[in-house]
Amino acid sequence: MDRVERQIRRRKAREQAIALLAIGLFALLPPLAGLFELDRRIFGLPFTLVYLFTVWAALIVGAAVVARRLQDDDET
Amino acid sequence: MISIDVLLLVCLGYVALLFGVAFLVDRRAQAGQLRWLSSPVIYTLSISVYCTSWTFYGAVGSAARNGLEFMTIYLGPTLVFIGWWHLLRKLVRIGRANRITSIADLISSRYGKSPSLAVLATLIALIATTPYIALQLQSVTVSYQIIAGEADRALTAFWIAAGMAAFAILFGTRNVDANERHHGVVAAIAFEAIVKLAALIAVGVFAIWGVSGGLSNIFADVPVEVVYGGGSIFDARWVALTFLSATAIICLPRQFQVTVVENIDERHLATASWMFPLYLFGMTLFIAPIAIAGLKLMPADANPDFYVLTLPLAEGREELALLAYLGGFSSATSMVIVAAIAVSTMVSNHIVMPVALAFMSAGREVSGDVRQLLKTSRRASIALILGLGYLYFYLSGGSDALAAIGLIAFAGVAQFLPSLLGALYWHGATRAGALAGMSAGFVLWAYTLLLPSFGDSLLMSAGTLSQGPWGIDLLRPQALMGLEGMDPLIHALVVSLGANALLLLGVSAITQPGPLERLQVAQFVDVFRAPGGGGDATAFSVREGTVEELYVLAQRILGGETARQLFDDMARAQGRTSGLPAPTDAVIAELERVLAGSVGAASAHAMVARVAERQIVGMDALIDIADEAQRLIETSRALSEKSEELEETARQLTDANERLRQLDAQKDEFLSQVSHELRTPMTSIRSFSEILLDPGGVAPEDRDRFAGIINEESQRLTRLLDEILDMSRLEAGGFDLTLSPVDVGRAIASAAEAVSPLARNDGVRLQVANIASPVMALANEDRLRQALINLIGNAIKYNGASEPEVDVKAHLVDGGVRIDVSDNGGGVSRAEADSVFEKFTRGDKSGRDRGAGLGLPISRAIMRAMGGDLIIEFRDDGSSYFQLRLPETAPVET
């Protein structure tokens, strides 16, 4: 049971890594990113600037989590 | 203004510090104490050499001019590192597995260790790095001028270039590590990474809170378009730049060096995957605020590239300015050092060394001289690289936006990308394809981007730029094939990378990889499947045709019958009644075990693993190996058989030799005996004839007697010669006895008659037994008679009894005819039984008649020649008789 579980977790971690990359690609590139090209401001800061840095930070956190998962289960 | 002395002191002090760090770390690395250094943090920080003075100064300039576009330079690498599991990990794995020393090494190695590809890649790296180095020179020069006051730009830049070359040479070529690892340099640039991050954050904090009164204020009265830059943010250029920076993070020689070559532990990548984007995040967080602050506070003609420096200076913060200067200086020198080391490694490995080795005389001691040559060529290359960078800086005027120059370099190294991806992921990418693609891409890049960057120059005049070479409109450098209206960078990208990729695809499709290339394909593309690569796949990823291939392999090594038996057994064990077994791990393990018996465990494992794991090179090469092994086994078997045969032959020769010697001895004996036998009668004849010739006369009765003796002796001599002749003929086997059915009784009777005068003379009674019905034997009648006469004569002559009797009996036994010749004189004694058949032997009772002694041997030879034999039989009472044996035959039909 343990081996099967580990195999599933491993697969899941890999899927999460791909998902993360896909999210990054979509969120940071047109056409999707174009949706966030707004003139507004958040806390006095330009919206798109905040958007980009927020997405970036989220990706970093996501990468950290996924990396730990991939590391745990990789037997190299 | 800060005094020049202080500035120089600070710079030198800082450089000394860096040296100290590098030196210490190198020492500890050599002593084997690498533990601290193999922290993933150090690894990640070293990757941050990506952030050069382009980031430190030029990003602010880009933000001020073009808005948020600057972020693409950092988002691209972020995406690559987030997706590290797929691309970066494979790259690092391949690099470690194949001991790759540079990106040129990787490309050339993958495509069959091609020297031409290595040279091409090195040249591209060299030329593409040149603008990048120029931009570092420019930033250091200008920042120096800003802080220290006006100075001759070209001269300053020259000294700076020389100084950087010296640093790079001292840092990077002190010793040549076998793996091309420079632990000291890595540690030093990790340190520098912290310095530049700290400096930039310090200026950023200053810009927001020191100057603008807080985060919300800083953007307060700035129109959004200024922040965003003119036009749409997320346009084609955004995509192109993101793509370019993503490419650069892998393809830049210095990045390849720190990410792949200097990698100590693959697991560090996992940490770098988030920590490096975090670093980038930290570096870029304050860029926009600094740019805005600069735009607001600095005069309109100030170079926005250097707001990081001029802002603190303008506000009177000299220490901050010094820190900023140090940060910029740090970022520039780290780039130059690493880039110079990386490119000089390529130049010396792929250009200088092959040429030098070709010219090297055979006599020279290789290792010492080579290392010296290596070091010297590295140093010379570094000087060359810096020299070219300076040249570019000089020719291009040194006033362009830093970011623009950097992008030219990015586009140059991007030409590696198609071949690199092909190397990693496409089995079908060939050397020819890579050569074609990379050359075309490079040429087009140079034509559309590099040369135009000089503006009006000898390399490309303004006229060529605007109207095309020789006025050919379609060949305009920035609008090839009529692709007008594109951003020059995008145009160059599309054209160069497009041609590059298309040629790689097309030419690879129509060419075949060479044998070495095929091997390398497996090493690279399938690195996660190979036994050495481990990790990703399960023990064997087995597919349909595998079992057949394993069967063929088994047949080659074990032989047809054995292989069939083995596979049958395995199939049956799986419950299959026919066909081959399913390729389970157990089957494969079993096969390996059996094969190991023939070719050894290591080879068996390698062969089976390769077949089972879908190695392309696989079957043909493996079958050749198997055939070779088979041939070797057979040859050695044949050799051992041959040597056994030779031993046998030698033995036989020895035996034959022995026999020949024996025969020789026998012959000598025979000759001496014969001559003795002949001499005796000859002596009598001579002496008696001499007497007869005596003039003194001989009495008449003596005359007759003597003549009679001579006559007798002559006859005896003749008989003897006849017997000898007979004997020799019989022995030589050239004696053709014609056989026919013979009436034995008649032969006996005839022989008895011939002997009867002798019997009467000696007073011996001869008895011949009557035979009821005729007994037929297959014999030669004359010869049989001769033998019988001899035997019976012997019996008569040698009978010592007082009333001598000789009996002759014939009887049938079991398909054979027996003729017994016995006498009442006891016959031959046991002791004589063997020797009577010897030539020239006469029995004990030989006094009365002097025969030659050949009679019995001749008779026996006759009997044997007729398919029978002559033997002596003994009775219980010790007496003996002679027995002739003959095969019976049917009587002739009359």
mmCIF file of C-alpha atoms in Angstrom, chain B residues 373-570:
data_model
loop_
_atom_site.group_PDB
_atom_site.id
_atom_site.type_symbol
_atom_site.label_atom_id
_atom_site.label_comp_id
_atom_site.label_asym_id
_atom_site.label_seq_id
_atom_site.Cartn_x
_atom_site.Cartn_y
_atom_site.Cartn_z
ATOM 1 C CA LEU B 373 49.082 24.954 -22.974
ATOM 2 C CA LEU B 374 45.557 24.793 -21.596
ATOM 3 C CA LYS B 375 46.256 27.511 -19.058
ATOM 4 C CA THR B 376 47.985 29.719 -21.549
ATOM 5 C CA SER B 377 45.257 29.335 -24.123
ATOM 6 C CA ARG B 378 42.631 30.084 -21.502
ATOM 7 C CA ARG B 379 44.385 33.261 -20.482
ATOM 8 C CA ALA B 380 44.877 34.331 -24.033
ATOM 9 C CA SER B 381 41.234 33.653 -24.746
ATOM 10 C CA ILE B 382 40.128 35.764 -21.811
ATOM 11 C CA ALA B 383 42.245 38.608 -23.063
ATOM 12 C CA LEU B 384 40.737 38.134 -26.507
ATOM 13 C CA ILE B 385 37.192 38.151 -25.154
ATOM 14 C CA LEU B 386 37.726 41.329 -23.204
ATOM 15 C CA GLY B 387 39.471 42.829 -26.175
ATOM 16 C CA LEU B 388 36.529 42.091 -28.419
ATOM 17 C CA GLY B 389 34.159 43.491 -25.818
ATOM 18 C CA TYR B 390 36.148 46.663 -25.691
ATOM 19 C CA LEU B 391 36.179 46.852 -29.462
ATOM 20 C CA TYR B 392 32.422 46.531 -29.611
ATOM 21 C CA PHE B 393 32.055 49.197 -26.968
ATOM 22 C CA TYR B 394 34.364 51.470 -28.885
ATOM 23 C CA LEU B 395 32.740 50.920 -32.255
ATOM 24 C CA SER B 396 29.203 51.187 -31.063
ATOM 25 C CA GLY B 397 29.866 54.492 -29.395
ATOM 26 C CA GLY B 398 29.029 53.306 -25.954
ATOM 27 C CA SER B 399 25.895 55.322 -25.605
ATOM 28 C CA ASP B 400 23.087 52.923 -26.373
ATOM 29 C CA ALA B 401 20.616 51.857 -23.805
ATOM 30 C CA LEU B 402 22.111 49.012 -21.853
ATOM 31 C CA ALA B 403 19.032 46.882 -22.218
ATOM 32 C CA ALA B 404 19.098 47.141 -25.983
ATOM 33 C CA ILE B 405 22.664 45.857 -26.133
ATOM 34 C CA GLY B 406 21.839 43.049 -23.798
ATOM 35 C CA LEU B 407 18.953 41.948 -25.949
ATOM 36 C CA ILE B 408 21.231 41.644 -28.944
ATOM 37 C CA ALA B 409 23.335 39.213 -26.971
ATOM 38 C CA PHE B 410 20.239 37.324 -25.885
ATOM 39 C CA ALA B 411 19.140 36.919 -29.458
ATOM 40 C CA GLY B 412 22.614 35.655 -30.373
ATOM 41 C CA VAL B 413 22.747 32.882 -27.818
ATOM 42 C CA ALA B 414 19.154 32.000 -28.609
ATOM 43 C CA GLN B 415 20.558 30.389 -31.769
ATOM 44 C CA PHE B 416 21.624 27.499 -29.586
ATOM 45 C CA LEU B 417 18.060 26.773 -28.575
ATOM 46 C CA PRO B 418 16.737 24.693 -31.488
ATOM 47 C CA SER B 419 19.793 22.437 -31.559
ATOM 48 C CA LEU B 420 19.779 22.227 -27.786
ATOM 49 C CA LEU B 421 16.166 21.176 -27.612
ATOM 50 C CA GLY B 422 16.781 18.749 -30.429
ATOM 51 C CA ALA B 423 19.711 17.363 -28.528
ATOM 52 C CA LEU B 424 17.590 16.762 -25.471
ATOM 53 C CA TYR B 425 14.284 15.662 -26.850
ATOM 54 C CA TRP B 426 14.464 14.569 -30.451
ATOM 55 C CA HIS B 427 16.007 11.258 -31.448
ATOM 56 C CA GLY B 428 15.992 12.296 -35.046
ATOM 57 C CA ALA B 429 18.030 15.472 -34.721
ATOM 58 C CA THR B 430 21.257 15.008 -36.604
ATOM 59 C CA ARG B 431 24.565 16.773 -36.764
ATOM 60 C CA ALA B 432 23.921 18.039 -40.249
ATOM 61 C CA GLY B 433 20.650 19.537 -39.112
ATOM 62 C CA ALA B 434 22.275 21.237 -36.138
ATOM 63 C CA LEU B 435 25.094 22.586 -38.278
ATOM 64 C CA ALA B 436 22.739 23.943 -40.892
ATOM 65 C CA GLY B 437 20.342 25.449 -38.369
ATOM 66 C CA MET B 438 22.936 27.043 -36.144
ATOM 67 C CA SER B 439 24.968 28.498 -38.993
ATOM 68 C CA ALA B 440 21.937 29.964 -40.709
ATOM 69 C CA GLY B 441 20.584 31.350 -37.451
ATOM 70 C CA PHE B 442 23.902 32.890 -36.564
ATOM 71 C CA VAL B 443 24.393 34.517 -39.928
ATOM 72 C CA LEU B 444 20.892 35.932 -39.950
ATOM 73 C CA TRP B 445 21.237 37.191 -36.388
ATOM 74 C CA ALA B 446 24.480 38.922 -37.253
ATOM 75 C CA TYR B 447 22.957 40.400 -40.360
ATOM 76 C CA THR B 448 19.685 41.590 -38.867
ATOM 77 C CA LEU B 449 20.726 42.574 -35.395
ATOM 78 C CA LEU B 450 24.412 42.657 -34.636
ATOM 79 C CA LEU B 451 25.757 44.623 -37.555
ATOM 80 C CA PRO B 452 22.945 47.175 -37.619
ATOM 81 C CA SER B 453 23.720 47.865 -33.967
ATOM 82 C CA PHE B 454 26.928 49.577 -34.964
ATOM 83 C CA GLY B 455 24.941 52.146 -36.808
ATOM 84 C CA ASP B 456 26.791 53.473 -39.754
ATOM 85 C CA SER B 457 30.082 51.590 -39.806
ATOM 86 C CA LEU B 458 32.396 49.747 -42.134
ATOM 87 C CA LEU B 459 30.658 46.522 -41.355
ATOM 88 C CA MET B 460 27.326 47.833 -42.413
ATOM 89 C CA SER B 461 26.728 51.226 -43.896
ATOM 90 C CA ALA B 462 23.656 53.298 -43.264
ATOM 91 C CA GLY B 463 22.730 52.821 -46.871
ATOM 92 C CA THR B 464 22.710 49.068 -46.567
ATOM 93 C CA LEU B 465 20.617 49.409 -43.491
ATOM 94 C CA SER B 466 17.893 51.448 -45.103
ATOM 95 C CA GLN B 467 17.881 50.130 -48.654
ATOM 96 C CA GLY B 468 19.446 46.712 -48.473
ATOM 97 C CA PRO B 469 22.839 45.553 -49.838
ATOM 98 C CA TRP B 470 23.372 46.786 -53.354
ATOM 99 C CA GLY B 471 19.914 48.290 -53.149
ATOM 100 C CA ILE B 472 18.160 44.952 -52.980
ATOM 101 C CA ASP B 473 14.999 45.763 -51.148
ATOM 102 C CA LEU B 474 14.163 42.243 -50.049
ATOM 103 C CA LEU B 475 17.477 41.902 -48.273
ATOM 104 C CA ARG B 476 17.115 44.859 -46.001
ATOM 105 C CA PRO B 477 18.631 43.832 -42.701
ATOM 106 C CA GLN B 478 15.685 44.893 -40.683
ATOM 107 C CA ALA B 479 12.981 43.959 -43.130
ATOM 108 C CA LEU B 480 14.077 40.764 -44.795
ATOM 109 C CA MET B 481 11.743 39.291 -47.311
ATOM 110 C CA GLY B 482 9.506 42.237 -46.953
ATOM 111 C CA LEU B 483 8.667 41.673 -43.305
ATOM 112 C CA GLU B 484 8.127 45.327 -42.688
ATOM 113 C CA GLY B 485 6.891 47.191 -39.741
ATOM 114 C CA MET B 486 8.194 44.797 -37.167
ATOM 115 C CA ASP B 487 10.163 45.734 -34.189
ATOM 116 C CA PRO B 488 13.760 45.060 -35.297
ATOM 117 C CA LEU B 489 14.354 42.720 -32.420
ATOM 118 C CA ILE B 490 11.282 40.676 -33.142
ATOM 119 C CA HIS B 491 12.061 40.701 -36.809
ATOM 120 C CA ALA B 492 15.547 39.415 -36.143
ATOM 121 C CA LEU B 493 14.216 36.776 -33.783
ATOM 122 C CA VAL B 494 11.613 35.512 -36.166
ATOM 123 C CA VAL B 495 13.967 35.395 -39.105
ATOM 124 C CA SER B 496 16.982 33.861 -37.380
ATOM 125 C CA LEU B 497 15.231 31.403 -35.116
ATOM 126 C CA GLY B 498 12.745 30.567 -37.808
ATOM 127 C CA ALA B 499 15.438 29.646 -40.280
ATOM 128 C CA ASN B 500 17.397 27.890 -37.542
ATOM 129 C CA ALA B 501 14.515 25.682 -36.477
ATOM 130 C CA LEU B 502 13.320 24.994 -39.997
ATOM 131 C CA LEU B 503 16.753 23.935 -41.148
ATOM 132 C CA LEU B 504 17.264 21.776 -38.089
ATOM 133 C CA LEU B 505 13.993 20.020 -38.752
ATOM 134 C CA GLY B 506 14.395 19.775 -42.493
ATOM 135 C CA VAL B 507 18.020 18.760 -42.738
ATOM 136 C CA SER B 508 17.724 16.309 -39.850
ATOM 137 C CA ALA B 509 14.800 14.701 -41.585
ATOM 138 C CA ILE B 510 16.826 13.972 -44.691
ATOM 139 C CA THR B 511 20.095 12.935 -43.073
ATOM 140 C CA GLN B 512 21.107 9.913 -41.077
ATOM 141 C CA PRO B 513 22.907 10.051 -37.795
ATOM 142 C CA GLY B 514 26.328 8.417 -37.756
ATOM 143 C CA PRO B 515 27.014 5.465 -35.481
ATOM 144 C CA LEU B 516 28.614 7.514 -32.696
ATOM 145 C CA GLU B 517 25.765 9.950 -32.943
ATOM 146 C CA ARG B 518 23.242 7.198 -32.472
ATOM 147 C CA LEU B 519 25.008 6.130 -29.315
ATOM 148 C CA GLN B 520 24.992 9.681 -28.048
ATOM 149 C CA VAL B 521 21.314 10.057 -28.838
ATOM 150 C CA ALA B 522 20.585 7.323 -26.354
ATOM 151 C CA GLN B 523 22.868 8.909 -23.773
ATOM 152 C CA PHE B 524 21.161 12.239 -24.072
ATOM 153 C CA VAL B 525 17.551 11.878 -25.025
ATOM 154 C CA ASP B 526 17.002 8.746 -22.984
ATOM 155 C CA VAL B 527 19.109 9.799 -20.022
ATOM 156 C CA PHE B 528 16.252 9.203 -17.626
ATOM 157 C CA ARG B 529 15.724 5.690 -18.865
ATOM 158 C CA ALA B 530 19.301 4.447 -19.002
ATOM 159 C CA PRO B 531 20.602 2.414 -16.080
ATOM 160 C CA GLY B 532 23.001 5.218 -15.194
ATOM 161 C CA GLY B 533 20.225 7.771 -15.309
ATOM 162 C CA GLY B 534 17.915 5.943 -12.956
ATOM 163 C CA GLY B 535 15.095 7.560 -11.139
ATOM 164 C CA ASP B 536 12.327 8.396 -13.441
ATOM 165 C CA ALA B 537 11.184 5.183 -15.092
ATOM 166 C CA THR B 538 10.496 1.840 -13.486
ATOM 167 C CA ALA B 539 13.072 -0.916 -13.732
ATOM 168 C CA PHE B 540 12.356 -1.716 -17.359
ATOM 169 C CA SER B 541 9.887 0.064 -19.564
ATOM 170 C CA VAL B 542 8.945 -2.794 -21.756
ATOM 171 C CA ARG B 543 7.072 -2.610 -24.962
ATOM 172 C CA GLU B 544 5.596 -4.902 -27.540
ATOM 173 C CA GLY B 545 8.500 -5.952 -29.671
ATOM 174 C CA THR B 546 10.847 -6.411 -26.704
ATOM 175 C CA VAL B 547 10.302 -10.106 -26.218
ATOM 176 C CA GLU B 548 11.013 -10.844 -29.849
ATOM 177 C CA GLU B 549 14.209 -8.876 -29.654
ATOM 178 C CA LEU B 550 15.208 -10.667 -26.470
ATOM 179 C CA TYR B 551 14.509 -13.951 -28.196
ATOM 180 C CA VAL B 552 16.729 -13.035 -31.120
ATOM 181 C CA LEU B 553 19.421 -12.006 -28.680
ATOM 182 C CA ALA B 554 19.118 -15.282 -26.813
ATOM 183 C CA GLN B 555 19.342 -17.235 -30.044
ATOM 184 C CA ARG B 556 22.497 -15.465 -31.004
ATOM 185 C CA ILE B 557 24.199 -16.120 -27.731
ATOM 186 C CA LEU B 558 22.808 -19.429 -26.553
ATOM 187 C CA GLY B 559 22.101 -21.073 -29.877
ATOM 188 C CA GLY B 560 18.766 -21.761 -31.496
ATOM 189 C CA GLU B 561 17.757 -24.875 -29.638
ATOM 190 C CA THR B 562 18.669 -23.714 -26.156
ATOM 191 C CA ALA B 563 16.973 -20.370 -26.654
ATOM 192 C CA ARG B 564 13.822 -21.997 -27.884
ATOM 193 C CA GLN B 565 13.796 -24.338 -24.909
ATOM 194 C CA LEU B 566 14.325 -21.507 -22.471
ATOM 195 C CA PHE B 567 11.589 -19.342 -23.878
ATOM 196 C CA ASP B 568 9.227 -22.282 -24.103
ATOM 197 C CA ASP B 569 9.780 -23.036 -20.452
ATOM 198 C CA MET B 570 9.221 -19.439 -19.492
#
